[in-house]
């Protein structure tokens, strides 16, 4: 018969299998048997050092990745923000609602596409928001030599940030010369309407009353200044034929010599640059929606731009930049222009489609229809804007509209 375990102070041991976790009650003395630590709580100094080394390697790898080159970080973040499909298509969570703040923006404005109106707005906004508006007095040199490109890129890159640089110049590839690629924005319009506006502006100027057409074309002979637009087109004058009509695409294609040759190569390269380097390419016929999206994408530059644009005083200034003495060519002449500008129209419709897709993501309504084989030409009502989506027309992308309205 086994003897009962004796307590050190005498008597039987009340806990023959060891003391409870909290230790023995007072008065029972110290215990020799103790409960060991749980297995999963055991770790050595070597294990701790391994975990910290792994974390350090991860942080260094993340830092090196962010310091690597490639497309502008802002455009990558924006592409992730907008996504390649709608929320319902990819069934993913809503994107981040906070956009990064780019400090380098270039507006390589296309001639006769509302650029003077936008520049007037930018002068007001730069004073209001404190960014550096960098302009140029060079208006008639869009094609640059390699050395001129390097010099201009150097001058732009060394400007005080945040800056917005604007000039009539074909697309510049900053990364080719070792610079940081800025964010590009631009606006285009119906190619025939752009051509007509430029044709009459060179001859008769606008309503500003400063005789700017005489300054821009002082050597133009009187018979050329008053040349009928139909005669210019039908008789195939140089001003009304290629390559002079191939005007919009080079602003997006770039400085390569082939960008000035009407054809598929320049067209496809222009589309590629729009996708990879331009934050937004808007349509002048929908300027108010362009300004709304610019305010959403670049609030540090364009916050409050629409209210300024709609102000009666600014409207009065804007009306002074409207070209005077414009006339509409005959339907026959217009159709000839369309044939000569077929690449310009293919690019215009591509940009317009992308712009409407972007509008829909932010809850702006667009009447998109398949373009006819031959577009119906017209002189559009300037700056006409479509209405926002009504409540009953909202769909499951309402979260995008909520983001837009914030």
Short mmCIF file of C-alpha atoms in Angstrom, two decimals:
data_model
loop_
_atom_site.label_atom_id
_atom_site.label_comp_id
_atom_site.label_asym_id
_atom_site.label_seq_id
_atom_site.Cartn_x
_atom_site.Cartn_y
_atom_site.Cartn_z
CA UNK A 1 0.00 0.00 0.00
CA UNK A 2 1.45 3.36 -1.15
CA UNK A 3 2.05 6.10 1.31
CA UNK A 4 0.35 9.39 0.76
CA UNK A 5 2.65 12.25 -0.26
CA UNK A 6 3.49 14.39 2.68
CA UNK A 7 3.27 18.18 2.70
CA UNK A 8 6.58 19.81 3.74
CA UNK A 9 4.83 21.20 6.76
CA UNK A 10 3.40 17.80 7.60
CA UNK A 11 0.22 15.97 6.49
CA UNK A 12 -0.96 14.81 3.12
CA UNK A 13 -0.28 16.76 -0.11
CA UNK A 14 -3.59 18.48 -1.13
CA UNK A 15 -2.46 18.71 -4.83
CA UNK A 16 -0.70 15.46 -5.66
CA UNK A 17 -0.50 16.38 -9.38
CA UNK A 18 1.16 19.78 -8.85
CA UNK A 19 0.12 23.22 -7.73
CA UNK A 20 -2.48 25.22 -9.71
CA UNK A 21 -1.33 27.79 -12.28
CA UNK A 22 -1.71 30.72 -9.96
CA UNK A 23 0.68 29.17 -7.47
CA UNK A 24 -0.09 27.79 -4.07
CA UNK A 25 -2.31 29.66 -1.67
CA UNK A 26 -0.58 31.59 1.06
CA UNK A 27 0.70 29.51 3.87
CA UNK A 28 1.37 26.40 1.83
CA UNK A 29 5.03 27.19 1.11
CA UNK A 30 6.91 26.98 -2.14
CA UNK A 31 6.37 24.31 -4.75
CA UNK A 32 9.05 22.36 -6.54
CA UNK A 33 6.86 21.25 -9.45
CA UNK A 34 5.79 24.02 -11.90
CA UNK A 35 3.69 23.96 -15.05
CA UNK A 36 5.95 24.46 -18.20
CA UNK A 37 5.20 27.15 -20.83
CA UNK A 38 2.86 26.18 -23.68
CA UNK A 39 4.77 24.80 -26.72
CA UNK A 40 3.61 27.51 -29.16
CA UNK A 41 4.90 30.28 -26.89
CA UNK A 42 8.44 29.00 -26.96
CA UNK A 43 10.89 30.84 -29.24
CA UNK A 44 14.58 31.42 -29.27
CA UNK A 45 16.66 34.54 -29.89
CA UNK A 46 17.65 33.07 -33.26
CA UNK A 47 13.97 32.83 -34.30
CA UNK A 48 13.41 36.44 -33.27
CA UNK A 49 16.42 37.58 -35.30
CA UNK A 50 15.21 35.68 -38.36
CA UNK A 51 11.80 37.38 -38.24
CA UNK A 52 13.33 40.84 -37.95
CA UNK A 53 15.76 40.13 -40.83
CA UNK A 54 12.86 39.00 -43.04
CA UNK A 55 10.95 42.20 -42.26
CA UNK A 56 14.03 44.31 -43.07
CA UNK A 57 14.51 42.56 -46.44
CA UNK A 58 10.84 43.14 -47.30
CA UNK A 59 11.07 46.87 -46.46
CA UNK A 60 14.26 47.31 -48.50
CA UNK A 61 12.73 45.48 -51.46
CA UNK A 62 9.65 47.69 -51.31
CA UNK A 63 11.84 50.81 -51.20
CA UNK A 64 13.95 49.71 -54.18
CA UNK A 65 10.79 48.94 -56.17
CA UNK A 66 9.38 52.41 -55.56
CA UNK A 67 12.69 54.02 -56.55
CA UNK A 68 12.84 52.12 -59.85
CA UNK A 69 12.04 53.87 -63.16
CA UNK A 70 9.14 53.38 -65.56
CA UNK A 71 5.94 55.30 -66.29
CA UNK A 72 4.94 58.18 -63.98
CA UNK A 73 3.87 56.78 -60.61
CA UNK A 74 0.78 58.98 -60.65
CA UNK A 75 -0.51 57.39 -63.84
CA UNK A 76 0.05 53.89 -62.44
CA UNK A 77 -1.89 54.82 -59.30
CA UNK A 78 -4.63 56.40 -61.37
CA UNK A 79 -4.88 53.34 -63.63
CA UNK A 80 -5.30 51.20 -60.51
CA UNK A 81 -7.80 53.73 -59.16
CA UNK A 82 -9.98 53.66 -62.27
CA UNK A 83 -9.37 50.02 -63.18
CA UNK A 84 -9.74 48.40 -66.58
CA UNK A 85 -13.38 47.52 -65.98
CA UNK A 86 -16.31 48.47 -63.80
CA UNK A 87 -16.85 47.31 -60.24
CA UNK A 88 -19.49 44.82 -61.35
CA UNK A 89 -17.28 43.42 -64.10
CA UNK A 90 -14.31 42.45 -61.94
CA UNK A 91 -16.22 41.96 -58.65
CA UNK A 92 -13.40 43.63 -56.81
CA UNK A 93 -13.55 46.15 -53.97
CA UNK A 94 -13.96 49.85 -54.78
CA UNK A 95 -10.62 51.54 -55.56
CA UNK A 96 -8.93 53.98 -53.24
CA UNK A 97 -10.67 57.35 -53.16
CA UNK A 98 -7.44 59.29 -52.55
CA UNK A 99 -5.44 60.29 -55.62
CA UNK A 100 -1.75 61.18 -55.35
CA UNK A 101 -0.70 64.75 -56.05
CA UNK A 102 1.44 65.16 -59.18
CA UNK A 103 3.83 68.09 -59.07
CA UNK A 104 4.77 68.14 -62.79
CA UNK A 105 2.02 68.73 -65.37
CA UNK A 106 2.43 69.58 -69.06
CA UNK A 107 -0.35 70.98 -71.24
CA UNK A 108 1.08 70.81 -74.79
CA UNK A 109 -1.96 72.60 -76.10
CA UNK A 110 -3.26 71.98 -79.63
CA UNK A 111 -3.87 75.17 -81.60
CA UNK A 112 -7.46 76.42 -81.98
CA UNK A 113 -8.82 73.90 -79.46
CA UNK A 114 -9.87 76.28 -76.70
CA UNK A 115 -6.35 76.69 -75.36
CA UNK A 116 -6.54 80.46 -74.88
CA UNK A 117 -9.66 80.03 -72.75
CA UNK A 118 -7.93 77.39 -70.63
CA UNK A 119 -4.79 79.51 -70.25
CA UNK A 120 -6.91 82.42 -69.00
CA UNK A 121 -8.36 80.06 -66.38
CA UNK A 122 -4.91 78.78 -65.45
CA UNK A 123 -3.62 82.30 -64.78
CA UNK A 124 -6.43 82.81 -62.26
CA UNK A 125 -5.99 79.35 -60.73
CA UNK A 126 -2.22 79.69 -60.33
CA UNK A 127 -2.69 82.79 -58.20
CA UNK A 128 -5.47 81.15 -56.23
CA UNK A 129 -3.75 77.81 -55.52
CA UNK A 130 -0.09 78.86 -55.60
CA UNK A 131 1.29 76.56 -58.27
CA UNK A 132 3.92 77.66 -60.75
CA UNK A 133 2.39 78.38 -64.17
CA UNK A 134 5.18 78.23 -66.76
CA UNK A 135 4.22 79.62 -70.17
CA UNK A 136 6.12 80.28 -73.38
CA UNK A 137 6.11 83.13 -75.86
CA UNK A 138 6.95 80.69 -78.68
CA UNK A 139 3.74 79.89 -80.57
CA UNK A 140 4.88 78.66 -83.97
CA UNK A 141 7.60 76.09 -83.24
CA UNK A 142 6.09 72.73 -82.41
CA UNK A 143 8.79 70.53 -84.02
CA UNK A 144 12.15 70.54 -82.27
CA UNK A 145 15.61 69.22 -83.01
CA UNK A 146 17.21 66.80 -80.56
CA UNK A 147 19.23 69.58 -78.94
CA UNK A 148 16.14 71.80 -78.69
CA UNK A 149 14.24 68.96 -77.05
CA UNK A 150 17.01 68.43 -74.50
CA UNK A 151 17.18 72.14 -73.71
CA UNK A 152 13.41 72.52 -73.32
CA UNK A 153 13.13 69.40 -71.15
CA UNK A 154 15.95 70.67 -68.95
CA UNK A 155 14.25 74.06 -68.55
CA UNK A 156 10.91 72.46 -67.71
CA UNK A 157 12.36 69.90 -65.29
CA UNK A 158 14.22 72.55 -63.29
CA UNK A 159 11.12 74.74 -62.81
CA UNK A 160 9.91 75.23 -59.27
CA UNK A 161 7.40 72.54 -58.33
CA UNK A 162 4.49 72.13 -58.39
CA UNK A 163 4.41 73.50 -61.91
CA UNK A 164 2.15 73.40 -64.94
CA UNK A 165 3.98 74.05 -68.21
CA UNK A 166 2.00 75.02 -71.29
CA UNK A 167 3.05 75.61 -74.88
CA UNK A 168 2.10 74.68 -78.45
CA UNK A 169 4.56 71.81 -78.88
CA UNK A 170 4.44 68.22 -80.05
CA UNK A 171 4.71 65.51 -77.39
CA UNK A 172 8.11 65.33 -75.65
CA UNK A 173 9.46 62.07 -74.24
CA UNK A 174 11.22 63.20 -71.05
CA UNK A 175 12.37 59.69 -70.11
CA UNK A 176 14.32 59.43 -73.38
CA UNK A 177 16.63 62.16 -72.08
CA UNK A 178 16.82 60.84 -68.52
CA UNK A 179 14.11 63.08 -67.05
CA UNK A 180 11.02 62.25 -65.01
CA UNK A 181 8.04 61.91 -67.31
CA UNK A 182 5.41 64.50 -66.29
CA UNK A 183 1.65 64.11 -66.40
CA UNK A 184 0.22 65.31 -69.73
CA UNK A 185 -3.21 66.84 -70.38
CA UNK A 186 -4.73 68.20 -73.60
CA UNK A 187 -7.94 69.10 -75.44
CA UNK A 188 -8.88 68.45 -79.08
CA UNK A 189 -11.91 69.21 -81.21
CA UNK A 190 -13.63 68.17 -84.44
CA UNK A 191 -10.83 68.36 -87.06
CA UNK A 192 -12.81 70.25 -89.72
CA UNK A 193 -14.03 72.80 -87.19
CA UNK A 194 -10.49 73.23 -85.90
CA UNK A 195 -9.21 73.77 -89.46
CA UNK A 196 -11.90 76.36 -90.24
CA UNK A 197 -11.24 78.23 -87.00
CA UNK A 198 -7.52 78.40 -87.78
CA UNK A 199 -8.11 79.35 -91.44
CA UNK A 200 -10.15 82.43 -90.54
CA UNK A 201 -8.17 83.32 -87.42
CA UNK A 202 -4.96 83.64 -89.46
CA UNK A 203 -6.77 86.06 -91.75
CA UNK A 204 -9.07 88.06 -89.47
CA UNK A 205 -8.15 87.34 -85.83
CA UNK A 206 -10.73 87.46 -83.04
CA UNK A 207 -12.79 89.96 -81.09
CA UNK A 208 -9.94 91.17 -78.89
CA UNK A 209 -9.41 94.11 -81.24
CA UNK A 210 -5.65 93.95 -81.16
CA UNK A 211 -5.16 93.23 -84.86
CA UNK A 212 -3.45 89.98 -83.90
CA UNK A 213 -4.02 88.52 -87.35
CA UNK A 214 -1.86 91.30 -88.80
CA UNK A 215 0.84 90.47 -86.26
CA UNK A 216 0.73 86.74 -86.97
CA UNK A 217 0.56 86.99 -90.77
CA UNK A 218 2.04 90.38 -91.70
CA UNK A 219 3.35 89.15 -95.07
CA UNK A 220 0.03 87.62 -96.20
CA UNK A 221 -1.08 89.20 -99.48
CA UNK A 222 -4.57 90.65 -99.72
CA UNK A 223 -5.71 88.13 -102.35
CA UNK A 224 -4.58 85.31 -100.06
CA UNK A 225 -6.19 86.89 -97.00
CA UNK A 226 -9.56 87.09 -98.72
CA UNK A 227 -9.26 83.75 -100.53
CA UNK A 228 -12.62 81.96 -100.55
CA UNK A 229 -12.51 78.83 -98.40
CA UNK A 230 -14.26 76.72 -101.06
CA UNK A 231 -11.72 77.72 -103.70
CA UNK A 232 -8.88 76.89 -101.33
CA UNK A 233 -10.27 73.37 -100.76
CA UNK A 234 -11.55 72.53 -104.23
CA UNK A 235 -8.47 73.90 -105.99
CA UNK A 236 -6.20 72.02 -103.59
CA UNK A 237 -4.21 74.99 -102.28
CA UNK A 238 -1.32 73.94 -99.96
CA UNK A 239 -3.07 75.43 -96.91
CA UNK A 240 -6.11 73.25 -97.54
CA UNK A 241 -4.38 69.96 -98.32
CA UNK A 242 -1.91 67.53 -96.75
CA UNK A 243 0.44 67.62 -94.99
CA UNK A 244 -0.90 70.93 -93.62
CA UNK A 245 -4.19 69.26 -92.68
CA UNK A 246 -2.37 66.59 -90.65
CA UNK A 247 -2.25 68.75 -87.54
CA UNK A 248 -3.71 67.16 -84.36
CA UNK A 249 -2.01 63.74 -84.40
CA UNK A 250 1.61 65.04 -84.23
CA UNK A 251 0.82 66.70 -80.88
CA UNK A 252 0.37 63.20 -79.46
CA UNK A 253 2.66 61.18 -81.71
CA UNK A 254 5.77 63.16 -80.81
CA UNK A 255 8.94 64.53 -82.36
CA UNK A 256 9.82 61.59 -84.62
CA UNK A 257 9.92 62.65 -88.32
CA UNK A 258 7.33 60.00 -89.20
CA UNK A 259 4.89 61.69 -86.81
CA UNK A 260 4.44 64.40 -89.44
CA UNK A 261 3.53 61.94 -92.22
CA UNK A 262 -0.20 61.14 -92.50
CA UNK A 263 -0.53 57.40 -92.01
CA UNK A 264 -1.17 54.44 -89.72
CA UNK A 265 2.23 54.60 -88.01
CA UNK A 266 1.71 58.11 -86.64
CA UNK A 267 -1.91 57.35 -85.75
CA UNK A 268 -1.06 54.23 -83.71
CA UNK A 269 1.83 55.91 -81.95
CA UNK A 270 -0.42 58.82 -81.01
CA UNK A 271 -2.99 56.40 -79.54
CA UNK A 272 -0.26 54.64 -77.57
CA UNK A 273 0.98 57.89 -76.08
CA UNK A 274 -2.55 58.89 -75.13
CA UNK A 275 -2.94 55.63 -73.22
CA UNK A 276 0.46 55.69 -71.52
CA UNK A 277 1.34 59.35 -70.92
CA UNK A 278 -1.84 61.47 -70.89
CA UNK A 279 -3.94 61.75 -67.78
CA UNK A 280 -6.80 63.28 -69.76
CA UNK A 281 -7.47 64.25 -73.37
CA UNK A 282 -10.76 66.13 -73.46
CA UNK A 283 -13.16 67.24 -76.20
CA UNK A 284 -13.70 70.97 -76.68
CA UNK A 285 -17.36 70.45 -77.57
CA UNK A 286 -17.79 69.19 -73.98
CA UNK A 287 -15.48 71.64 -72.24
CA UNK A 288 -17.46 71.91 -69.02
CA UNK A 289 -17.16 68.16 -68.52
CA UNK A 290 -13.43 68.41 -69.28
CA UNK A 291 -13.08 71.01 -66.53
CA UNK A 292 -15.08 68.86 -64.11
CA UNK A 293 -12.77 65.89 -64.67
CA UNK A 294 -9.64 68.05 -64.41
CA UNK A 295 -10.91 69.37 -61.09
CA UNK A 296 -11.46 65.79 -59.92
CA UNK A 297 -8.08 64.46 -61.12
CA UNK A 298 -5.91 67.52 -60.34
CA UNK A 299 -7.65 69.40 -57.51
CA UNK A 300 -4.43 71.14 -56.44
CA UNK A 301 -4.43 72.85 -59.85
CA UNK A 302 -8.08 73.01 -60.95
CA UNK A 303 -10.19 73.21 -57.80
CA UNK A 304 -13.02 75.67 -58.41
CA UNK A 305 -12.29 75.99 -62.15
CA UNK A 306 -15.89 75.46 -63.25
CA UNK A 307 -17.27 78.22 -61.03
CA UNK A 308 -14.60 80.58 -62.38
CA UNK A 309 -15.40 79.55 -65.96
CA UNK A 310 -19.12 80.21 -65.45
CA UNK A 311 -18.53 83.61 -63.87
CA UNK A 312 -20.02 86.33 -66.14
CA UNK A 313 -16.81 88.39 -66.05
CA UNK A 314 -14.73 85.47 -67.28
CA UNK A 315 -17.35 84.67 -69.92
CA UNK A 316 -16.96 88.18 -71.20
CA UNK A 317 -13.18 87.70 -71.54
CA UNK A 318 -13.63 84.27 -73.10
CA UNK A 319 -15.93 85.61 -75.78
CA UNK A 320 -13.17 87.94 -76.92
CA UNK A 321 -11.16 84.94 -78.15
CA UNK A 322 -13.82 83.76 -80.61
CA UNK A 323 -12.61 83.85 -84.22
CA UNK A 324 -14.44 86.35 -86.43
CA UNK A 325 -15.73 86.20 -90.01
CA UNK A 326 -16.01 82.40 -90.10
CA UNK A 327 -18.06 80.95 -92.93
CA UNK A 328 -19.12 77.37 -93.57
CA UNK A 329 -17.76 75.71 -96.72
CA UNK A 330 -20.02 73.88 -99.14
CA UNK A 331 -20.98 70.23 -98.47
CA UNK A 332 -18.78 69.17 -101.40
CA UNK A 333 -15.77 70.97 -99.95
CA UNK A 334 -16.44 69.52 -96.50
CA UNK A 335 -16.53 65.97 -97.83
CA UNK A 336 -13.20 66.54 -99.58
CA UNK A 337 -11.76 67.78 -96.31
CA UNK A 338 -13.05 64.67 -94.58
CA UNK A 339 -11.29 62.41 -97.07
CA UNK A 340 -8.05 64.32 -96.63
CA UNK A 341 -8.37 64.22 -92.83
CA UNK A 342 -9.44 60.59 -92.38
CA UNK A 343 -6.58 59.80 -89.98
CA UNK A 344 -7.36 62.91 -87.95
CA UNK A 345 -10.97 61.75 -87.67
CA UNK A 346 -10.01 58.24 -86.67
CA UNK A 347 -7.90 59.68 -83.88
CA UNK A 348 -10.61 62.17 -82.87
CA UNK A 349 -13.26 59.43 -82.58
CA UNK A 350 -10.86 57.24 -80.61
CA UNK A 351 -10.16 60.03 -78.10
CA UNK A 352 -13.84 60.91 -77.91
CA UNK A 353 -14.76 57.31 -77.11
CA UNK A 354 -12.12 57.13 -74.35
CA UNK A 355 -13.33 60.45 -72.95
CA UNK A 356 -16.93 59.22 -72.82
CA UNK A 357 -15.87 56.02 -71.06
CA UNK A 358 -14.12 58.13 -68.46
CA UNK A 359 -17.18 60.35 -68.05
CA UNK A 360 -19.37 57.33 -67.39
CA UNK A 361 -17.02 56.13 -64.66
CA UNK A 362 -17.62 59.43 -62.88
CA UNK A 363 -21.36 59.58 -63.42
CA UNK A 364 -21.53 61.99 -66.35
CA UNK A 365 -24.00 61.15 -69.08
CA UNK A 366 -22.81 60.79 -72.69
CA UNK A 367 -24.94 60.08 -75.73
CA UNK A 368 -22.63 57.62 -77.44
CA UNK A 369 -23.67 56.18 -80.79
CA UNK A 370 -21.81 54.39 -83.51
CA UNK A 371 -20.30 57.09 -85.76
CA UNK A 372 -21.58 57.11 -89.34
CA UNK A 373 -19.26 56.33 -92.21
CA UNK A 374 -19.24 60.01 -93.10
CA UNK A 375 -19.82 62.32 -90.12
CA UNK A 376 -22.38 65.11 -90.28
CA UNK A 377 -20.29 68.24 -90.14
CA UNK A 378 -21.48 71.27 -88.27
CA UNK A 379 -20.17 74.24 -86.37
CA UNK A 380 -21.00 73.10 -82.82
CA UNK A 381 -22.46 75.35 -80.18
CA UNK A 382 -19.34 76.33 -78.23
CA UNK A 383 -18.76 74.63 -74.90
CA UNK A 384 -22.04 72.70 -74.89
CA UNK A 385 -22.23 70.27 -71.95
CA UNK A 386 -24.46 67.31 -71.26
CA UNK A 387 -26.54 66.94 -68.10
CA UNK A 388 -25.50 64.65 -65.21
CA UNK A 389 -27.27 61.32 -64.78
CA UNK A 390 -30.71 61.51 -63.18
CA UNK A 391 -31.48 59.36 -60.13
CA UNK A 392 -33.72 56.94 -62.02
CA UNK A 393 -30.97 56.31 -64.58
CA UNK A 394 -28.33 55.31 -62.06
CA UNK A 395 -27.01 51.77 -62.16
CA UNK A 396 -24.79 49.64 -59.95
CA UNK A 397 -21.86 51.98 -60.58
CA UNK A 398 -23.46 54.50 -58.21
CA UNK A 399 -20.39 54.33 -55.97
CA UNK A 400 -18.41 56.03 -58.77
CA UNK A 401 -20.94 58.83 -58.90
CA UNK A 402 -20.72 59.19 -55.12
CA UNK A 403 -16.96 59.55 -55.42
CA UNK A 404 -17.43 62.19 -58.11
CA UNK A 405 -19.91 64.20 -55.99
CA UNK A 406 -17.70 64.27 -52.88
#
